[in-house]
Amino acid sequence: MNASAPGGTPATATYDRIGIGYRHVRRPDPRLAALIHQALAGVRTVVNVGAGTGSYEPAGAEVTAVDPSRVMLEQHPGRRKVLAGAEELPFEDGAFDAAMAVMTVHHWPGLHRGLGELRRVSRRQVVFTWDPGHLPGLWLVEEYLPEIRQLEHARFTPLSTVVEALGAHTVVPFAIPHDFTDGFQIAYWRRPESYLDPVIRQASSTFAQLPPSVVEPAIARLRADLASGAWRRRHADLLDQESVDYGYRLLIAGDGESGAS
């Protein structure tokens, strides 16, 4: 791995702790991949900031992966890897056709600075993130783990702020399919039994940051509600839905054609 950290190694990242085995749970979903690849159409060089294991990178493009976690970069299959934070990208102005950032901006200590760096080093920017003000929320948070809401609202900046800081000209909603393969927290909204699996929970940064004294009693209540049928009685409406808009958005800025937002 050709991983470097100009200016010094960043502070230990959350994903140094939770990243082991991450690829087995967080498998790219083809529908989200198609949306991101459409936004990146025509680019030859891409920097993937907060790259993790390389999900959603466009085939055929020359991709440079940037991540502050060595554990995550070691799982990335590419050859161009740089250990760095988003706030100090070690590249020249306009070095890439595009910059991409997928479910990562909420982890950046300096959001505005990081988004500014995306704009500095690339001509097009594609960011997939979540709107913390969107309703409805996930039942798991509302009914079992309200502590997750506190974490999320502390980490996620309002979508309007991200749109403005990025200078996004296009905002595309992405409803989460019931069989979404990328196992971040929202993925199992119609598959509640999945949240009982500690391996699945470990791949979600919010779960991983909560103490067992909070998570385990909540999961025990969910297990009991599934066994009694109480969960299905409360959420019968969800069982017939193919997808739900939980506030996930793809933002596009820079040289792409503007579209409806």
PDB file of C-alpha atoms in Angstrom:
ATOM      1  CA  MET A   1       0.000   0.000   0.000  1.00  0.00           C
ATOM      2  CA  ASN A   2       1.341   3.413  -0.987  1.00  0.00           C
ATOM      3  CA  ALA A   3      -0.198   5.305   1.927  1.00  0.00           C
ATOM      4  CA  SER A   4       1.252   8.620   3.009  1.00  0.00           C
ATOM      5  CA  ALA A   5       0.282  11.307   5.476  1.00  0.00           C
ATOM      6  CA  PRO A   6       1.770  14.659   4.479  1.00  0.00           C
ATOM      7  CA  GLY A   7       2.044  16.969   7.450  1.00  0.00           C
ATOM      8  CA  GLY A   8       1.773  14.098   9.917  1.00  0.00           C
ATOM      9  CA  THR A   9      -0.630  11.235  10.486  1.00  0.00           C
ATOM     10  CA  PRO A  10      -4.179  12.373  11.331  1.00  0.00           C
ATOM     11  CA  ALA A  11      -5.627  11.638  14.754  1.00  0.00           C
ATOM     12  CA  THR A  12      -6.781   8.060  15.194  1.00  0.00           C
ATOM     13  CA  ALA A  13      -9.991   7.722  13.218  1.00  0.00           C
ATOM     14  CA  THR A  14     -13.149   5.993  14.345  1.00  0.00           C
ATOM     15  CA  TYR A  15     -12.743   3.495  11.549  1.00  0.00           C
ATOM     16  CA  ASP A  16      -9.378   2.307  12.824  1.00  0.00           C
ATOM     17  CA  ARG A  17     -11.482   0.685  15.540  1.00  0.00           C
ATOM     18  CA  ILE A  18     -14.580  -0.447  13.659  1.00  0.00           C
ATOM     19  CA  GLY A  19     -13.163  -0.947  10.176  1.00  0.00           C
ATOM     20  CA  ILE A  20     -11.998  -4.557  10.502  1.00  0.00           C
ATOM     21  CA  GLY A  21     -14.268  -6.743   8.373  1.00  0.00           C
ATOM     22  CA  TYR A  22     -16.136  -3.683   7.107  1.00  0.00           C
ATOM     23  CA  ARG A  23     -16.237  -4.867   3.480  1.00  0.00           C
ATOM     24  CA  HIS A  24     -18.270  -7.957   4.363  1.00  0.00           C
ATOM     25  CA  VAL A  25     -21.232  -5.894   5.594  1.00  0.00           C
ATOM     26  CA  ARG A  26     -20.879  -2.708   3.563  1.00  0.00           C
ATOM     27  CA  ARG A  27     -21.348  -4.061   0.041  1.00  0.00           C
ATOM     28  CA  PRO A  28     -22.028  -1.395  -2.616  1.00  0.00           C
ATOM     29  CA  ASP A  29     -25.652  -1.277  -3.720  1.00  0.00           C
ATOM     30  CA  PRO A  30     -25.982  -1.286  -7.538  1.00  0.00           C
ATOM     31  CA  ARG A  31     -28.810   1.280  -7.538  1.00  0.00           C
ATOM     32  CA  LEU A  32     -26.841   3.818  -5.549  1.00  0.00           C
ATOM     33  CA  ALA A  33     -23.773   2.976  -7.636  1.00  0.00           C
ATOM     34  CA  ALA A  34     -25.689   3.778 -10.831  1.00  0.00           C
ATOM     35  CA  LEU A  35     -26.746   7.165  -9.442  1.00  0.00           C
ATOM     36  CA  ILE A  36     -23.206   8.081  -8.386  1.00  0.00           C
ATOM     37  CA  HIS A  37     -21.659   6.840 -11.617  1.00  0.00           C
ATOM     38  CA  GLN A  38     -24.116   8.895 -13.637  1.00  0.00           C
ATOM     39  CA  ALA A  39     -23.012  11.967 -11.707  1.00  0.00           C
ATOM     40  CA  LEU A  40     -19.382  11.079 -12.469  1.00  0.00           C
ATOM     41  CA  ALA A  41     -19.955  10.322 -16.146  1.00  0.00           C
ATOM     42  CA  GLY A  42     -17.097  11.309 -18.407  1.00  0.00           C
ATOM     43  CA  VAL A  43     -14.430  11.870 -15.756  1.00  0.00           C
ATOM     44  CA  ARG A  44     -10.983  10.324 -16.141  1.00  0.00           C
ATOM     45  CA  THR A  45      -9.409  11.117 -12.774  1.00  0.00           C
ATOM     46  CA  VAL A  46     -11.206  10.991  -9.414  1.00  0.00           C
ATOM     47  CA  VAL A  47     -10.163  11.537  -5.824  1.00  0.00           C
ATOM     48  CA  ASN A  48     -12.347   9.596  -3.394  1.00  0.00           C
ATOM     49  CA  VAL A  49     -12.177  11.416  -0.057  1.00  0.00           C
ATOM     50  CA  GLY A  50     -13.096   9.273   2.933  1.00  0.00           C
ATOM     51  CA  ALA A  51     -12.704   6.396   0.505  1.00  0.00           C
ATOM     52  CA  GLY A  52     -12.945   3.555   2.982  1.00  0.00           C
ATOM     53  CA  THR A  53     -12.873   0.290   1.080  1.00  0.00           C
ATOM     54  CA  GLY A  54     -13.546   1.918  -2.303  1.00  0.00           C
ATOM     55  CA  SER A  55     -17.293   1.540  -2.641  1.00  0.00           C
ATOM     56  CA  TYR A  56     -18.952   3.338  -5.567  1.00  0.00           C
ATOM     57  CA  GLU A  57     -15.756   4.292  -7.353  1.00  0.00           C
ATOM     58  CA  PRO A  58     -16.329   4.473 -11.122  1.00  0.00           C
ATOM     59  CA  ALA A  59     -14.833   1.712 -13.218  1.00  0.00           C
ATOM     60  CA  GLY A  60     -12.490   2.953 -15.902  1.00  0.00           C
ATOM     61  CA  ALA A  61     -11.427   6.099 -14.059  1.00  0.00           C
ATOM     62  CA  GLU A  62      -8.064   6.599 -12.386  1.00  0.00           C
ATOM     63  CA  VAL A  63      -9.013   6.798  -8.700  1.00  0.00           C
ATOM     64  CA  THR A  64      -6.909   8.116  -5.841  1.00  0.00           C
ATOM     65  CA  ALA A  65      -8.253   6.974  -2.467  1.00  0.00           C
ATOM     66  CA  VAL A  66      -7.876   9.267   0.544  1.00  0.00           C
ATOM     67  CA  ASP A  67      -8.779   8.216   4.089  1.00  0.00           C
ATOM     68  CA  PRO A  68      -7.546   9.053   7.612  1.00  0.00           C
ATOM     69  CA  SER A  69      -7.859   5.413   8.672  1.00  0.00           C
ATOM     70  CA  ARG A  70      -5.030   3.027   7.819  1.00  0.00           C
ATOM     71  CA  VAL A  71      -7.320   0.086   8.658  1.00  0.00           C
ATOM     72  CA  MET A  72      -9.766   1.199   5.973  1.00  0.00           C
ATOM     73  CA  LEU A  73      -7.099   1.903   3.357  1.00  0.00           C
ATOM     74  CA  GLU A  74      -5.627  -1.539   3.885  1.00  0.00           C
ATOM     75  CA  GLN A  75      -8.966  -2.970   2.722  1.00  0.00           C
ATOM     76  CA  HIS A  76      -9.096  -0.719  -0.335  1.00  0.00           C
ATOM     77  CA  PRO A  77      -8.269  -2.670  -3.523  1.00  0.00           C
ATOM     78  CA  GLY A  78      -6.713   0.253  -5.428  1.00  0.00           C
ATOM     79  CA  ARG A  79      -3.089   1.179  -5.991  1.00  0.00           C
ATOM     80  CA  ARG A  80      -3.250   4.936  -5.351  1.00  0.00           C
ATOM     81  CA  LYS A  81      -3.843   5.472  -1.645  1.00  0.00           C
ATOM     82  CA  VAL A  82      -3.121   8.452   0.570  1.00  0.00           C
ATOM     83  CA  LEU A  83      -3.491   8.538   4.343  1.00  0.00           C
ATOM     84  CA  ALA A  84      -4.879  12.020   5.015  1.00  0.00           C
ATOM     85  CA  GLY A  85      -7.870  13.961   6.259  1.00  0.00           C
ATOM     86  CA  ALA A  86     -10.262  15.849   4.008  1.00  0.00           C
ATOM     87  CA  GLU A  87      -9.235  19.199   5.452  1.00  0.00           C
ATOM     88  CA  GLU A  88      -5.685  19.027   4.026  1.00  0.00           C
ATOM     89  CA  LEU A  89      -5.649  17.233   0.695  1.00  0.00           C
ATOM     90  CA  PRO A  90      -2.051  16.949  -0.537  1.00  0.00           C
ATOM     91  CA  PHE A  91      -2.830  17.738  -4.184  1.00  0.00           C
ATOM     92  CA  GLU A  92      -2.475  20.694  -6.482  1.00  0.00           C
ATOM     93  CA  ASP A  93      -5.397  22.921  -7.434  1.00  0.00           C
ATOM     94  CA  GLY A  94      -7.570  21.275 -10.091  1.00  0.00           C
ATOM     95  CA  ALA A  95      -5.593  18.038  -9.935  1.00  0.00           C
ATOM     96  CA  PHE A  96      -8.656  15.851 -10.621  1.00  0.00           C
ATOM     97  CA  ASP A  97     -11.627  15.849 -12.943  1.00  0.00           C
ATOM     98  CA  ALA A  98     -13.856  15.026  -9.993  1.00  0.00           C
ATOM     99  CA  ALA A  99     -13.914  14.522  -6.238  1.00  0.00           C
ATOM    100  CA  MET A 100     -16.334  12.124  -4.595  1.00  0.00           C
ATOM    101  CA  ALA A 101     -17.304  11.656  -0.943  1.00  0.00           C
ATOM    102  CA  VAL A 102     -19.820   8.988   0.064  1.00  0.00           C
ATOM    103  CA  MET A 103     -21.328   8.967   3.579  1.00  0.00           C
ATOM    104  CA  THR A 104     -18.258  10.607   5.046  1.00  0.00           C
ATOM    105  CA  VAL A 105     -18.652  14.377   5.388  1.00  0.00           C
ATOM    106  CA  HIS A 106     -20.315  13.963   8.809  1.00  0.00           C
ATOM    107  CA  HIS A 107     -17.037  12.504  10.093  1.00  0.00           C
ATOM    108  CA  TRP A 108     -14.942  15.496   9.037  1.00  0.00           C
ATOM    109  CA  PRO A 109     -13.838  17.688  11.977  1.00  0.00           C
ATOM    110  CA  GLY A 110     -13.702  20.698   9.641  1.00  0.00           C
ATOM    111  CA  LEU A 111     -16.663  20.321   7.282  1.00  0.00           C
ATOM    112  CA  HIS A 112     -16.388  23.683   5.528  1.00  0.00           C
ATOM    113  CA  ARG A 113     -12.659  23.344   5.103  1.00  0.00           C
ATOM    114  CA  GLY A 114     -13.028  19.809   3.743  1.00  0.00           C
ATOM    115  CA  LEU A 115     -15.693  20.823   1.228  1.00  0.00           C
ATOM    116  CA  GLY A 116     -13.492  23.718   0.220  1.00  0.00           C
ATOM    117  CA  GLU A 117     -10.683  21.271  -0.412  1.00  0.00           C
ATOM    118  CA  LEU A 118     -12.938  19.154  -2.643  1.00  0.00           C
ATOM    119  CA  ARG A 119     -13.667  22.264  -4.703  1.00  0.00           C
ATOM    120  CA  ARG A 120     -10.008  23.271  -4.806  1.00  0.00           C
ATOM    121  CA  VAL A 121      -8.601  19.984  -6.108  1.00  0.00           C
ATOM    122  CA  SER A 122     -11.345  19.069  -8.605  1.00  0.00           C
ATOM    123  CA  ARG A 123     -13.600  20.512 -11.252  1.00  0.00           C
ATOM    124  CA  ARG A 124     -16.670  18.478 -10.257  1.00  0.00           C
ATOM    125  CA  GLN A 125     -17.779  17.389  -6.801  1.00  0.00           C
ATOM    126  CA  VAL A 126     -20.174  14.535  -5.979  1.00  0.00           C
ATOM    127  CA  VAL A 127     -21.211  14.061  -2.347  1.00  0.00           C
ATOM    128  CA  PHE A 128     -23.655  11.508  -0.939  1.00  0.00           C
ATOM    129  CA  THR A 129     -24.931  12.389   2.520  1.00  0.00           C
ATOM    130  CA  TRP A 130     -27.967  12.512   4.793  1.00  0.00           C
ATOM    131  CA  ASP A 131     -30.317  15.318   5.825  1.00  0.00           C
ATOM    132  CA  PRO A 132     -30.715  15.198   9.639  1.00  0.00           C
ATOM    133  CA  GLY A 133     -33.870  17.307   9.440  1.00  0.00           C
ATOM    134  CA  HIS A 134     -35.729  14.887   7.169  1.00  0.00           C
ATOM    135  CA  LEU A 135     -38.864  13.092   8.340  1.00  0.00           C
ATOM    136  CA  PRO A 136     -39.852  10.317   8.764  1.00  0.00           C
ATOM    137  CA  GLY A 137     -37.009   8.959  10.826  1.00  0.00           C
ATOM    138  CA  LEU A 138     -35.986   5.341  11.197  1.00  0.00           C
ATOM    139  CA  TRP A 139     -38.210   3.439  13.637  1.00  0.00           C
ATOM    140  CA  LEU A 140     -35.144   1.927  15.294  1.00  0.00           C
ATOM    141  CA  VAL A 141     -34.105   5.373  16.494  1.00  0.00           C
ATOM    142  CA  GLU A 142     -37.581   6.578  17.369  1.00  0.00           C
ATOM    143  CA  GLU A 143     -38.619   3.518  19.366  1.00  0.00           C
ATOM    144  CA  TYR A 144     -35.485   1.808  20.643  1.00  0.00           C
ATOM    145  CA  LEU A 145     -32.359   3.954  20.471  1.00  0.00           C
ATOM    146  CA  PRO A 146     -33.080   7.693  20.712  1.00  0.00           C
ATOM    147  CA  GLU A 147     -29.437   8.017  21.753  1.00  0.00           C
ATOM    148  CA  ILE A 148     -28.556   7.536  18.077  1.00  0.00           C
ATOM    149  CA  ARG A 149     -30.465  10.717  17.245  1.00  0.00           C
ATOM    150  CA  GLN A 150     -28.283  12.665  19.642  1.00  0.00           C
ATOM    151  CA  LEU A 151     -25.144  11.312  17.994  1.00  0.00           C
ATOM    152  CA  GLU A 152     -26.418  11.966  14.483  1.00  0.00           C
ATOM    153  CA  HIS A 153     -27.548  15.501  15.133  1.00  0.00           C
ATOM    154  CA  ALA A 154     -24.199  16.241  16.717  1.00  0.00           C
ATOM    155  CA  ARG A 155     -22.355  14.927  13.640  1.00  0.00           C
ATOM    156  CA  PHE A 156     -24.551  15.726  10.646  1.00  0.00           C
ATOM    157  CA  THR A 157     -24.734  19.324   9.451  1.00  0.00           C
ATOM    158  CA  PRO A 158     -28.104  20.476   8.046  1.00  0.00           C
ATOM    159  CA  LEU A 159     -28.306  19.604   4.379  1.00  0.00           C
ATOM    160  CA  SER A 160     -28.874  23.224   3.382  1.00  0.00           C
ATOM    161  CA  THR A 161     -25.537  24.145   4.960  1.00  0.00           C
ATOM    162  CA  VAL A 162     -23.700  21.404   3.055  1.00  0.00           C
ATOM    163  CA  VAL A 163     -25.399  22.418  -0.211  1.00  0.00           C
ATOM    164  CA  GLU A 164     -24.355  26.034   0.274  1.00  0.00           C
ATOM    165  CA  ALA A 165     -20.785  25.264   1.325  1.00  0.00           C
ATOM    166  CA  LEU A 166     -20.300  22.896  -1.604  1.00  0.00           C
ATOM    167  CA  GLY A 167     -22.018  25.212  -4.066  1.00  0.00           C
ATOM    168  CA  ALA A 168     -24.165  22.297  -5.214  1.00  0.00           C
ATOM    169  CA  HIS A 169     -26.335  22.964  -8.249  1.00  0.00           C
ATOM    170  CA  THR A 170     -28.168  19.614  -8.093  1.00  0.00           C
ATOM    171  CA  VAL A 171     -29.688  17.693  -5.165  1.00  0.00           C
ATOM    172  CA  VAL A 172     -30.980  14.212  -6.001  1.00  0.00           C
ATOM    173  CA  PRO A 173     -33.112  12.244  -3.491  1.00  0.00           C
ATOM    174  CA  PHE A 174     -32.284   8.568  -3.052  1.00  0.00           C
ATOM    175  CA  ALA A 175     -34.983   6.420  -1.471  1.00  0.00           C
ATOM    176  CA  ILE A 176     -33.534   3.384   0.328  1.00  0.00           C
ATOM    177  CA  PRO A 177     -34.704   0.078  -1.245  1.00  0.00           C
ATOM    178  CA  HIS A 178     -35.939  -2.636   1.107  1.00  0.00           C
ATOM    179  CA  ASP A 179     -33.128  -4.948  -0.044  1.00  0.00           C
ATOM    180  CA  PHE A 180     -30.354  -2.333   0.033  1.00  0.00           C
ATOM    181  CA  THR A 181     -27.021  -4.162   0.151  1.00  0.00           C
ATOM    182  CA  ASP A 182     -24.833  -1.468   1.702  1.00  0.00           C
ATOM    183  CA  GLY A 183     -25.263  -2.199   5.389  1.00  0.00           C
ATOM    184  CA  PHE A 184     -25.197   1.209   6.949  1.00  0.00           C
ATOM    185  CA  GLN A 185     -27.696   1.958   9.666  1.00  0.00           C
ATOM    186  CA  ILE A 186     -30.762   2.657   7.516  1.00  0.00           C
ATOM    187  CA  ALA A 187     -30.366  -0.398   5.268  1.00  0.00           C
ATOM    188  CA  TYR A 188     -32.496  -2.768   7.339  1.00  0.00           C
ATOM    189  CA  TRP A 189     -35.639  -0.668   7.768  1.00  0.00           C
ATOM    190  CA  ARG A 190     -37.759  -3.597   6.451  1.00  0.00           C
ATOM    191  CA  ARG A 191     -35.494  -6.340   7.823  1.00  0.00           C
ATOM    192  CA  PRO A 192     -35.579  -5.692  11.577  1.00  0.00           C
ATOM    193  CA  GLU A 193     -34.025  -9.040  12.498  1.00  0.00           C
ATOM    194  CA  SER A 194     -30.772  -7.825  10.975  1.00  0.00           C
ATOM    195  CA  TYR A 195     -30.265  -5.349  13.799  1.00  0.00           C
ATOM    196  CA  LEU A 196     -29.968  -8.291  16.196  1.00  0.00           C
ATOM    197  CA  ASP A 197     -26.676  -9.262  14.514  1.00  0.00           C
ATOM    198  CA  PRO A 198     -23.679  -7.696  16.327  1.00  0.00           C
ATOM    199  CA  VAL A 199     -21.551  -7.917  13.171  1.00  0.00           C
ATOM    200  CA  ILE A 200     -24.050  -5.751  11.291  1.00  0.00           C
ATOM    201  CA  ARG A 201     -24.231  -3.287  14.167  1.00  0.00           C
ATOM    202  CA  GLN A 202     -20.448  -3.045  14.371  1.00  0.00           C
ATOM    203  CA  ALA A 203     -20.286  -1.840  10.742  1.00  0.00           C
ATOM    204  CA  SER A 204     -22.391   1.208  11.643  1.00  0.00           C
ATOM    205  CA  SER A 205     -20.415   4.031  13.230  1.00  0.00           C
ATOM    206  CA  THR A 206     -23.356   5.185  15.370  1.00  0.00           C
ATOM    207  CA  PHE A 207     -23.907   1.745  16.875  1.00  0.00           C
ATOM    208  CA  ALA A 208     -20.177   1.310  17.382  1.00  0.00           C
ATOM    209  CA  GLN A 209     -19.875   4.567  19.326  1.00  0.00           C
ATOM    210  CA  LEU A 210     -22.659   3.781  21.806  1.00  0.00           C
ATOM    211  CA  PRO A 211     -21.800   1.803  24.952  1.00  0.00           C
ATOM    212  CA  PRO A 212     -23.127  -1.756  25.353  1.00  0.00           C
ATOM    213  CA  SER A 213     -25.114  -0.567  28.373  1.00  0.00           C
ATOM    214  CA  VAL A 214     -27.236   1.474  25.961  1.00  0.00           C
ATOM    215  CA  VAL A 215     -27.326  -0.818  22.917  1.00  0.00           C
ATOM    216  CA  GLU A 216     -27.902  -4.212  24.517  1.00  0.00           C
ATOM    217  CA  PRO A 217     -31.141  -3.400  26.427  1.00  0.00           C
ATOM    218  CA  ALA A 218     -32.545  -1.735  23.296  1.00  0.00           C
ATOM    219  CA  ILE A 219     -31.738  -4.761  21.154  1.00  0.00           C
ATOM    220  CA  ALA A 220     -33.276  -7.016  23.802  1.00  0.00           C
ATOM    221  CA  ARG A 221     -36.519  -5.014  23.534  1.00  0.00           C
ATOM    222  CA  LEU A 222     -36.440  -5.319  19.751  1.00  0.00           C
ATOM    223  CA  ARG A 223     -35.851  -9.070  19.985  1.00  0.00           C
ATOM    224  CA  ALA A 224     -38.846  -9.416  22.316  1.00  0.00           C
ATOM    225  CA  ASP A 225     -41.068  -7.305  20.032  1.00  0.00           C
ATOM    226  CA  LEU A 226     -40.100  -9.413  17.035  1.00  0.00           C
ATOM    227  CA  ALA A 227     -40.820 -12.630  18.918  1.00  0.00           C
ATOM    228  CA  SER A 228     -44.239 -11.406  20.107  1.00  0.00           C
ATOM    229  CA  GLY A 229     -45.218  -9.906  16.740  1.00  0.00           C
ATOM    230  CA  ALA A 230     -45.520  -6.423  18.272  1.00  0.00           C
ATOM    231  CA  TRP A 231     -43.032  -4.913  15.820  1.00  0.00           C
ATOM    232  CA  ARG A 232     -44.935  -6.217  12.787  1.00  0.00           C
ATOM    233  CA  ARG A 233     -48.233  -5.000  14.137  1.00  0.00           C
ATOM    234  CA  ARG A 234     -46.825  -1.505  14.594  1.00  0.00           C
ATOM    235  CA  HIS A 235     -45.078  -1.436  11.216  1.00  0.00           C
ATOM    236  CA  ALA A 236     -47.375  -3.400   8.924  1.00  0.00           C
ATOM    237  CA  ASP A 237     -47.372  -0.429   6.536  1.00  0.00           C
ATOM    238  CA  LEU A 238     -43.624  -0.783   5.938  1.00  0.00           C
ATOM    239  CA  LEU A 239     -43.843  -4.431   4.920  1.00  0.00           C
ATOM    240  CA  ASP A 240     -45.504  -3.549   1.610  1.00  0.00           C
ATOM    241  CA  GLN A 241     -43.158  -0.707   0.659  1.00  0.00           C
ATOM    242  CA  GLU A 242     -40.367  -1.217  -1.853  1.00  0.00           C
ATOM    243  CA  SER A 243     -38.392   1.844  -0.750  1.00  0.00           C
ATOM    244  CA  VAL A 244     -38.609   4.749   1.686  1.00  0.00           C
ATOM    245  CA  ASP A 245     -37.138   8.248   1.462  1.00  0.00           C
ATOM    246  CA  TYR A 246     -35.238   8.661   4.714  1.00  0.00           C
ATOM    247  CA  GLY A 247     -33.439  11.834   3.656  1.00  0.00           C
ATOM    248  CA  TYR A 248     -30.403  10.543   1.749  1.00  0.00           C
ATOM    249  CA  ARG A 249     -29.254  12.926  -0.973  1.00  0.00           C
ATOM    250  CA  LEU A 250     -26.672  13.079  -3.752  1.00  0.00           C
ATOM    251  CA  LEU A 251     -25.198  16.554  -4.185  1.00  0.00           C
ATOM    252  CA  ILE A 252     -23.480  17.605  -7.404  1.00  0.00           C
ATOM    253  CA  ALA A 253     -21.376  20.746  -7.785  1.00  0.00           C
ATOM    254  CA  GLY A 254     -18.870  22.131 -10.248  1.00  0.00           C
ATOM    255  CA  ASP A 255     -18.728  21.490 -13.981  1.00  0.00           C
ATOM    256  CA  GLY A 256     -21.720  19.132 -14.237  1.00  0.00           C
ATOM    257  CA  GLU A 257     -24.856  20.447 -15.920  1.00  0.00           C
ATOM    258  CA  SER A 258     -27.282  21.933 -13.457  1.00  0.00           C
ATOM    259  CA  GLY A 259     -30.560  20.154 -12.840  1.00  0.00           C
ATOM    260  CA  ALA A 260     -33.656  20.265 -10.692  1.00  0.00           C
ATOM    261  CA  SER A 261     -32.998  20.249  -6.983  1.00  0.00           C
TER     262      SER A 261
END
